[in-house]
Amino acid sequence: MDAPLLIKLQTEKAERFLAEGDDMVHQQRWDMAANRFYYACYHMVHAVFITHGIVTKSHDGTLTELGKNFILTGLLDKKYGRFYARMIQLRIKADYNSVAEVSADEVLEMAPLSHDFVDSLRQLLPSDK
């Protein structure tokens, strides 16, 4: 599959997952909202990675490469490195922790940042995607 198509598919999935996250907020399904917002960010990161030939094999590897190639170089604001690291932890809590659930406050803090992060990454994509 060619890079422009992969970028398009990753971007579409990111947008769809943002909308699903918003829907989960309205339904007050905090674990599902955290999951959808994280994966929206994840897929947009990978859309950008495709444009730079970056391949990762894990969620932590994605965080590492994001930091090395985009945060440390100044292409993305440092706040997004902290945000993405927090989103990984929130997604793990949402998906795997049966003792403590994700709170409304956690999701309501991360929801607008998820949209901002995806928008900032979109600016790094080729305009003819």
Short mmCIF file of N, CA and C in Angstrom, two decimals:
data_model
loop_
_atom_site.label_atom_id
_atom_site.label_comp_id
_atom_site.label_asym_id
_atom_site.label_seq_id
_atom_site.Cartn_x
_atom_site.Cartn_y
_atom_site.Cartn_z
N MET A 1 0.85 -1.18 0.00
CA MET A 1 0.00 0.00 0.00
C MET A 1 0.90 1.24 0.00
N ASP A 2 0.55 2.23 -0.79
CA ASP A 2 1.41 3.40 -0.91
C ASP A 2 1.21 4.36 0.27
N ALA A 3 2.24 5.17 0.52
CA ALA A 3 2.25 6.07 1.68
C ALA A 3 1.08 7.04 1.70
N PRO A 4 0.74 7.72 0.58
CA PRO A 4 -0.39 8.65 0.65
C PRO A 4 -1.70 7.99 1.08
N LEU A 5 -1.93 6.77 0.63
CA LEU A 5 -3.15 6.07 1.03
C LEU A 5 -3.10 5.70 2.52
N LEU A 6 -1.95 5.22 2.98
CA LEU A 6 -1.80 4.88 4.40
C LEU A 6 -2.01 6.12 5.28
N ILE A 7 -1.45 7.24 4.87
CA ILE A 7 -1.63 8.49 5.62
C ILE A 7 -3.11 8.85 5.67
N LYS A 8 -3.78 8.74 4.56
CA LYS A 8 -5.22 9.04 4.50
C LYS A 8 -6.01 8.13 5.43
N LEU A 9 -5.72 6.85 5.40
CA LEU A 9 -6.43 5.89 6.24
C LEU A 9 -6.17 6.13 7.73
N GLN A 10 -4.91 6.41 8.08
CA GLN A 10 -4.58 6.70 9.48
C GLN A 10 -5.29 7.98 9.94
N THR A 11 -5.31 8.99 9.09
CA THR A 11 -5.95 10.26 9.42
C THR A 11 -7.45 10.07 9.60
N GLU A 12 -8.06 9.34 8.70
CA GLU A 12 -9.51 9.08 8.81
C GLU A 12 -9.84 8.34 10.11
N LYS A 13 -9.00 7.36 10.45
CA LYS A 13 -9.24 6.61 11.68
C LYS A 13 -9.08 7.53 12.89
N ALA A 14 -8.08 8.39 12.88
CA ALA A 14 -7.89 9.34 13.98
C ALA A 14 -9.12 10.23 14.14
N GLU A 15 -9.63 10.74 13.04
CA GLU A 15 -10.82 11.60 13.09
C GLU A 15 -12.04 10.84 13.60
N ARG A 16 -12.20 9.62 13.14
CA ARG A 16 -13.32 8.79 13.57
C ARG A 16 -13.23 8.50 15.07
N PHE A 17 -12.02 8.21 15.54
CA PHE A 17 -11.85 7.90 16.96
C PHE A 17 -12.04 9.14 17.83
N LEU A 18 -11.66 10.32 17.34
CA LEU A 18 -11.96 11.55 18.09
C LEU A 18 -13.46 11.71 18.28
N ALA A 19 -14.21 11.52 17.20
CA ALA A 19 -15.67 11.64 17.27
C ALA A 19 -16.25 10.60 18.21
N GLU A 20 -15.72 9.37 18.17
CA GLU A 20 -16.19 8.33 19.08
C GLU A 20 -15.87 8.69 20.53
N GLY A 21 -14.70 9.28 20.76
CA GLY A 21 -14.34 9.74 22.10
C GLY A 21 -15.31 10.78 22.60
N ASP A 22 -15.66 11.73 21.73
CA ASP A 22 -16.64 12.75 22.10
C ASP A 22 -17.98 12.12 22.42
N ASP A 23 -18.38 11.13 21.63
CA ASP A 23 -19.64 10.41 21.90
C ASP A 23 -19.60 9.72 23.26
N MET A 24 -18.46 9.11 23.59
CA MET A 24 -18.34 8.42 24.87
C MET A 24 -18.38 9.41 26.05
N VAL A 25 -17.86 10.61 25.83
CA VAL A 25 -17.95 11.65 26.87
C VAL A 25 -19.42 11.98 27.11
N HIS A 26 -20.17 12.18 26.06
CA HIS A 26 -21.59 12.50 26.20
C HIS A 26 -22.34 11.38 26.92
N GLN A 27 -21.89 10.15 26.73
CA GLN A 27 -22.52 9.01 27.39
C GLN A 27 -21.93 8.73 28.78
N GLN A 28 -20.92 9.53 29.15
CA GLN A 28 -20.22 9.37 30.43
C GLN A 28 -19.59 7.98 30.58
N ARG A 29 -19.07 7.49 29.49
CA ARG A 29 -18.36 6.20 29.48
C ARG A 29 -16.86 6.53 29.43
N TRP A 30 -16.32 6.80 30.61
CA TRP A 30 -15.00 7.40 30.72
C TRP A 30 -13.89 6.48 30.25
N ASP A 31 -13.96 5.18 30.57
CA ASP A 31 -12.93 4.26 30.09
C ASP A 31 -12.89 4.21 28.56
N MET A 32 -14.05 4.10 27.96
CA MET A 32 -14.11 4.04 26.49
C MET A 32 -13.67 5.36 25.86
N ALA A 33 -14.02 6.47 26.49
CA ALA A 33 -13.59 7.78 25.97
C ALA A 33 -12.07 7.88 26.00
N ALA A 34 -11.45 7.46 27.11
CA ALA A 34 -9.99 7.50 27.21
C ALA A 34 -9.35 6.65 26.13
N ASN A 35 -9.89 5.47 25.91
CA ASN A 35 -9.38 4.58 24.88
C ASN A 35 -9.47 5.22 23.50
N ARG A 36 -10.63 5.76 23.16
CA ARG A 36 -10.82 6.34 21.83
C ARG A 36 -9.93 7.56 21.63
N PHE A 37 -9.80 8.43 22.65
CA PHE A 37 -8.94 9.61 22.50
C PHE A 37 -7.48 9.20 22.33
N TYR A 38 -7.05 8.20 23.10
CA TYR A 38 -5.67 7.74 22.94
C TYR A 38 -5.44 7.23 21.53
N TYR A 39 -6.33 6.37 21.05
CA TYR A 39 -6.10 5.80 19.73
C TYR A 39 -6.26 6.82 18.61
N ALA A 40 -7.04 7.85 18.81
CA ALA A 40 -7.09 8.94 17.83
C ALA A 40 -5.70 9.56 17.71
N CYS A 41 -5.09 9.83 18.86
CA CYS A 41 -3.75 10.41 18.88
C CYS A 41 -2.72 9.45 18.28
N TYR A 42 -2.81 8.20 18.65
CA TYR A 42 -1.89 7.17 18.16
C TYR A 42 -1.92 7.08 16.63
N HIS A 43 -3.11 7.04 16.06
CA HIS A 43 -3.20 6.91 14.61
C HIS A 43 -2.71 8.16 13.89
N MET A 44 -2.94 9.33 14.47
CA MET A 44 -2.42 10.54 13.83
C MET A 44 -0.90 10.62 13.94
N VAL A 45 -0.35 10.17 15.07
CA VAL A 45 1.11 10.09 15.18
C VAL A 45 1.65 9.19 14.08
N HIS A 46 1.01 8.06 13.86
CA HIS A 46 1.50 7.14 12.84
C HIS A 46 1.30 7.68 11.42
N ALA A 47 0.31 8.49 11.21
CA ALA A 47 0.18 9.16 9.90
C ALA A 47 1.40 10.04 9.65
N VAL A 48 1.80 10.77 10.68
CA VAL A 48 2.99 11.63 10.57
C VAL A 48 4.25 10.77 10.43
N PHE A 49 4.34 9.69 11.18
CA PHE A 49 5.51 8.82 11.08
C PHE A 49 5.67 8.29 9.66
N ILE A 50 4.60 7.95 9.01
CA ILE A 50 4.68 7.43 7.64
C ILE A 50 5.37 8.44 6.73
N THR A 51 5.06 9.72 6.92
CA THR A 51 5.67 10.76 6.06
C THR A 51 7.17 10.88 6.28
N HIS A 52 7.65 10.40 7.43
CA HIS A 52 9.08 10.50 7.76
C HIS A 52 9.78 9.14 7.75
N GLY A 53 9.08 8.10 7.32
CA GLY A 53 9.70 6.78 7.26
C GLY A 53 10.00 6.18 8.62
N ILE A 54 9.26 6.57 9.64
CA ILE A 54 9.48 6.06 11.00
C ILE A 54 8.55 4.88 11.24
N VAL A 55 9.12 3.79 11.73
CA VAL A 55 8.36 2.59 12.04
C VAL A 55 8.61 2.24 13.50
N THR A 56 7.54 1.93 14.23
CA THR A 56 7.68 1.50 15.62
C THR A 56 6.93 0.19 15.81
N LYS A 57 7.30 -0.53 16.86
CA LYS A 57 6.69 -1.83 17.11
C LYS A 57 5.92 -1.88 18.42
N SER A 58 5.88 -0.76 19.15
CA SER A 58 5.19 -0.76 20.43
C SER A 58 4.66 0.64 20.73
N HIS A 59 3.79 0.72 21.72
CA HIS A 59 3.27 2.02 22.13
C HIS A 59 4.39 2.85 22.76
N ASP A 60 5.24 2.21 23.57
CA ASP A 60 6.37 2.94 24.15
C ASP A 60 7.35 3.39 23.06
N GLY A 61 7.52 2.56 22.04
CA GLY A 61 8.39 2.94 20.93
C GLY A 61 7.83 4.14 20.18
N THR A 62 6.52 4.21 20.09
CA THR A 62 5.88 5.36 19.46
C THR A 62 6.17 6.62 20.26
N LEU A 63 6.05 6.53 21.58
CA LEU A 63 6.36 7.67 22.45
C LEU A 63 7.82 8.09 22.30
N THR A 64 8.71 7.12 22.29
CA THR A 64 10.15 7.42 22.15
C THR A 64 10.44 8.13 20.84
N GLU A 65 9.91 7.61 19.74
CA GLU A 65 10.17 8.22 18.43
C GLU A 65 9.50 9.59 18.29
N LEU A 66 8.33 9.75 18.88
CA LEU A 66 7.68 11.06 18.88
C LEU A 66 8.57 12.07 19.58
N GLY A 67 9.09 11.69 20.74
CA GLY A 67 9.96 12.59 21.48
C GLY A 67 11.23 12.92 20.73
N LYS A 68 11.88 11.90 20.21
CA LYS A 68 13.16 12.07 19.52
C LYS A 68 13.03 12.89 18.23
N ASN A 69 12.01 12.61 17.45
CA ASN A 69 11.90 13.20 16.11
C ASN A 69 11.05 14.46 16.03
N PHE A 70 10.20 14.70 17.02
CA PHE A 70 9.27 15.83 16.90
C PHE A 70 9.27 16.77 18.10
N ILE A 71 9.42 16.23 19.31
CA ILE A 71 9.44 17.08 20.49
C ILE A 71 10.83 17.71 20.66
N LEU A 72 11.87 16.90 20.69
CA LEU A 72 13.22 17.41 20.89
C LEU A 72 13.68 18.30 19.74
N THR A 73 13.14 18.10 18.56
CA THR A 73 13.53 18.92 17.40
C THR A 73 12.73 20.21 17.32
N GLY A 74 11.71 20.35 18.17
CA GLY A 74 10.89 21.56 18.16
C GLY A 74 9.76 21.56 17.15
N LEU A 75 9.55 20.46 16.45
CA LEU A 75 8.44 20.41 15.50
C LEU A 75 7.09 20.38 16.22
N LEU A 76 7.09 19.84 17.44
CA LEU A 76 5.90 19.84 18.29
C LEU A 76 6.27 20.43 19.65
N ASP A 77 5.34 21.12 20.24
CA ASP A 77 5.54 21.70 21.57
C ASP A 77 5.82 20.60 22.60
N LYS A 78 6.67 20.90 23.57
CA LYS A 78 7.03 19.94 24.62
C LYS A 78 5.81 19.44 25.38
N LYS A 79 4.80 20.27 25.50
CA LYS A 79 3.60 19.86 26.25
C LYS A 79 2.97 18.61 25.64
N TYR A 80 3.16 18.43 24.33
CA TYR A 80 2.57 17.26 23.68
C TYR A 80 3.30 15.97 24.02
N GLY A 81 4.57 16.04 24.33
CA GLY A 81 5.29 14.86 24.79
C GLY A 81 4.76 14.40 26.13
N ARG A 82 4.57 15.34 27.04
CA ARG A 82 3.99 15.01 28.36
C ARG A 82 2.56 14.50 28.19
N PHE A 83 1.81 15.18 27.33
CA PHE A 83 0.42 14.78 27.09
C PHE A 83 0.34 13.36 26.56
N TYR A 84 1.15 13.03 25.56
CA TYR A 84 1.07 11.69 24.97
C TYR A 84 1.48 10.62 25.96
N ALA A 85 2.50 10.89 26.77
CA ALA A 85 2.90 9.94 27.81
C ALA A 85 1.75 9.73 28.79
N ARG A 86 1.07 10.79 29.16
CA ARG A 86 -0.09 10.69 30.06
C ARG A 86 -1.22 9.90 29.40
N MET A 87 -1.43 10.10 28.12
CA MET A 87 -2.48 9.37 27.42
C MET A 87 -2.21 7.87 27.39
N ILE A 88 -0.95 7.49 27.25
CA ILE A 88 -0.61 6.07 27.29
C ILE A 88 -1.02 5.49 28.64
N GLN A 89 -0.66 6.18 29.72
CA GLN A 89 -1.01 5.70 31.05
C GLN A 89 -2.52 5.65 31.26
N LEU A 90 -3.21 6.66 30.76
CA LEU A 90 -4.67 6.69 30.90
C LEU A 90 -5.33 5.55 30.13
N ARG A 91 -4.81 5.26 28.95
CA ARG A 91 -5.34 4.16 28.14
C ARG A 91 -5.10 2.82 28.82
N ILE A 92 -3.93 2.65 29.40
CA ILE A 92 -3.64 1.41 30.14
C ILE A 92 -4.59 1.27 31.32
N LYS A 93 -4.79 2.35 32.04
CA LYS A 93 -5.74 2.32 33.17
C LYS A 93 -7.14 1.97 32.68
N ALA A 94 -7.55 2.58 31.59
CA ALA A 94 -8.90 2.34 31.05
C ALA A 94 -9.07 0.90 30.58
N ASP A 95 -8.07 0.37 29.93
CA ASP A 95 -8.21 -0.94 29.30
C ASP A 95 -7.92 -2.11 30.23
N TYR A 96 -7.03 -1.93 31.21
CA TYR A 96 -6.54 -3.07 31.97
C TYR A 96 -6.79 -3.02 33.47
N ASN A 97 -7.03 -1.87 34.04
CA ASN A 97 -7.16 -1.76 35.49
C ASN A 97 -8.61 -2.00 35.89
N SER A 98 -8.84 -3.09 36.59
CA SER A 98 -10.21 -3.39 37.02
C SER A 98 -10.50 -2.84 38.42
N VAL A 99 -9.52 -2.28 39.08
CA VAL A 99 -9.70 -1.73 40.41
C VAL A 99 -10.05 -0.25 40.36
N ALA A 100 -9.32 0.49 39.55
CA ALA A 100 -9.54 1.94 39.45
C ALA A 100 -9.96 2.29 38.04
N GLU A 101 -11.10 2.92 37.92
CA GLU A 101 -11.57 3.34 36.60
C GLU A 101 -11.09 4.76 36.30
N VAL A 102 -11.07 5.08 35.04
CA VAL A 102 -10.74 6.44 34.61
C VAL A 102 -11.86 7.36 35.08
N SER A 103 -11.48 8.52 35.58
CA SER A 103 -12.49 9.44 36.11
C SER A 103 -12.95 10.42 35.03
N ALA A 104 -14.10 11.01 35.30
CA ALA A 104 -14.62 12.05 34.42
C ALA A 104 -13.62 13.19 34.31
N ASP A 105 -13.03 13.59 35.45
CA ASP A 105 -12.07 14.69 35.44
C ASP A 105 -10.87 14.40 34.54
N GLU A 106 -10.38 13.17 34.60
CA GLU A 106 -9.23 12.80 33.76
C GLU A 106 -9.58 12.94 32.28
N VAL A 107 -10.73 12.41 31.91
CA VAL A 107 -11.14 12.45 30.50
C VAL A 107 -11.45 13.88 30.07
N LEU A 108 -12.14 14.61 30.90
CA LEU A 108 -12.52 15.98 30.52
C LEU A 108 -11.31 16.89 30.40
N GLU A 109 -10.23 16.55 31.09
CA GLU A 109 -8.97 17.28 30.92
C GLU A 109 -8.28 16.89 29.61
N MET A 110 -8.31 15.61 29.29
CA MET A 110 -7.57 15.11 28.12
C MET A 110 -8.32 15.28 26.80
N ALA A 111 -9.63 15.36 26.83
CA ALA A 111 -10.41 15.43 25.58
C ALA A 111 -10.00 16.62 24.71
N PRO A 112 -10.02 17.85 25.24
CA PRO A 112 -9.63 18.96 24.36
C PRO A 112 -8.17 18.90 23.94
N LEU A 113 -7.31 18.38 24.82
CA LEU A 113 -5.90 18.23 24.45
C LEU A 113 -5.73 17.20 23.34
N SER A 114 -6.57 16.18 23.33
CA SER A 114 -6.52 15.19 22.25
C SER A 114 -6.83 15.84 20.91
N HIS A 115 -7.86 16.66 20.90
CA HIS A 115 -8.20 17.39 19.67
C HIS A 115 -7.07 18.32 19.25
N ASP A 116 -6.48 19.04 20.21
CA ASP A 116 -5.37 19.94 19.90
C ASP A 116 -4.17 19.18 19.34
N PHE A 117 -3.86 18.05 19.97
CA PHE A 117 -2.73 17.24 19.55
C PHE A 117 -2.92 16.74 18.12
N VAL A 118 -4.09 16.21 17.83
CA VAL A 118 -4.38 15.73 16.47
C VAL A 118 -4.28 16.88 15.47
N ASP A 119 -4.82 18.04 15.83
CA ASP A 119 -4.74 19.21 14.94
C ASP A 119 -3.28 19.63 14.70
N SER A 120 -2.47 19.60 15.76
CA SER A 120 -1.06 19.97 15.61
C SER A 120 -0.32 18.98 14.72
N LEU A 121 -0.62 17.71 14.88
CA LEU A 121 0.01 16.70 14.03
C LEU A 121 -0.44 16.84 12.58
N ARG A 122 -1.69 17.18 12.38
CA ARG A 122 -2.20 17.36 11.02
C ARG A 122 -1.38 18.41 10.26
N GLN A 123 -0.90 19.40 10.98
CA GLN A 123 -0.10 20.45 10.36
C GLN A 123 1.25 19.93 9.85
N LEU A 124 1.66 18.77 10.34
CA LEU A 124 2.93 18.18 9.92
C LEU A 124 2.78 17.24 8.72
N LEU A 125 1.55 17.03 8.29
CA LEU A 125 1.30 16.15 7.14
C LEU A 125 1.46 16.91 5.84
N PRO A 126 1.81 16.21 4.77
CA PRO A 126 1.86 16.86 3.46
C PRO A 126 0.47 17.39 3.11
N SER A 127 0.42 18.56 2.50
CA SER A 127 -0.88 19.17 2.20
C SER A 127 -1.68 18.40 1.15
N ASP A 128 -1.02 17.54 0.38
CA ASP A 128 -1.73 16.78 -0.66
C ASP A 128 -2.09 15.38 -0.19
N LYS A 129 -2.18 15.15 1.12
CA LYS A 129 -2.52 13.82 1.64
C LYS A 129 -3.86 13.43 1.12
#
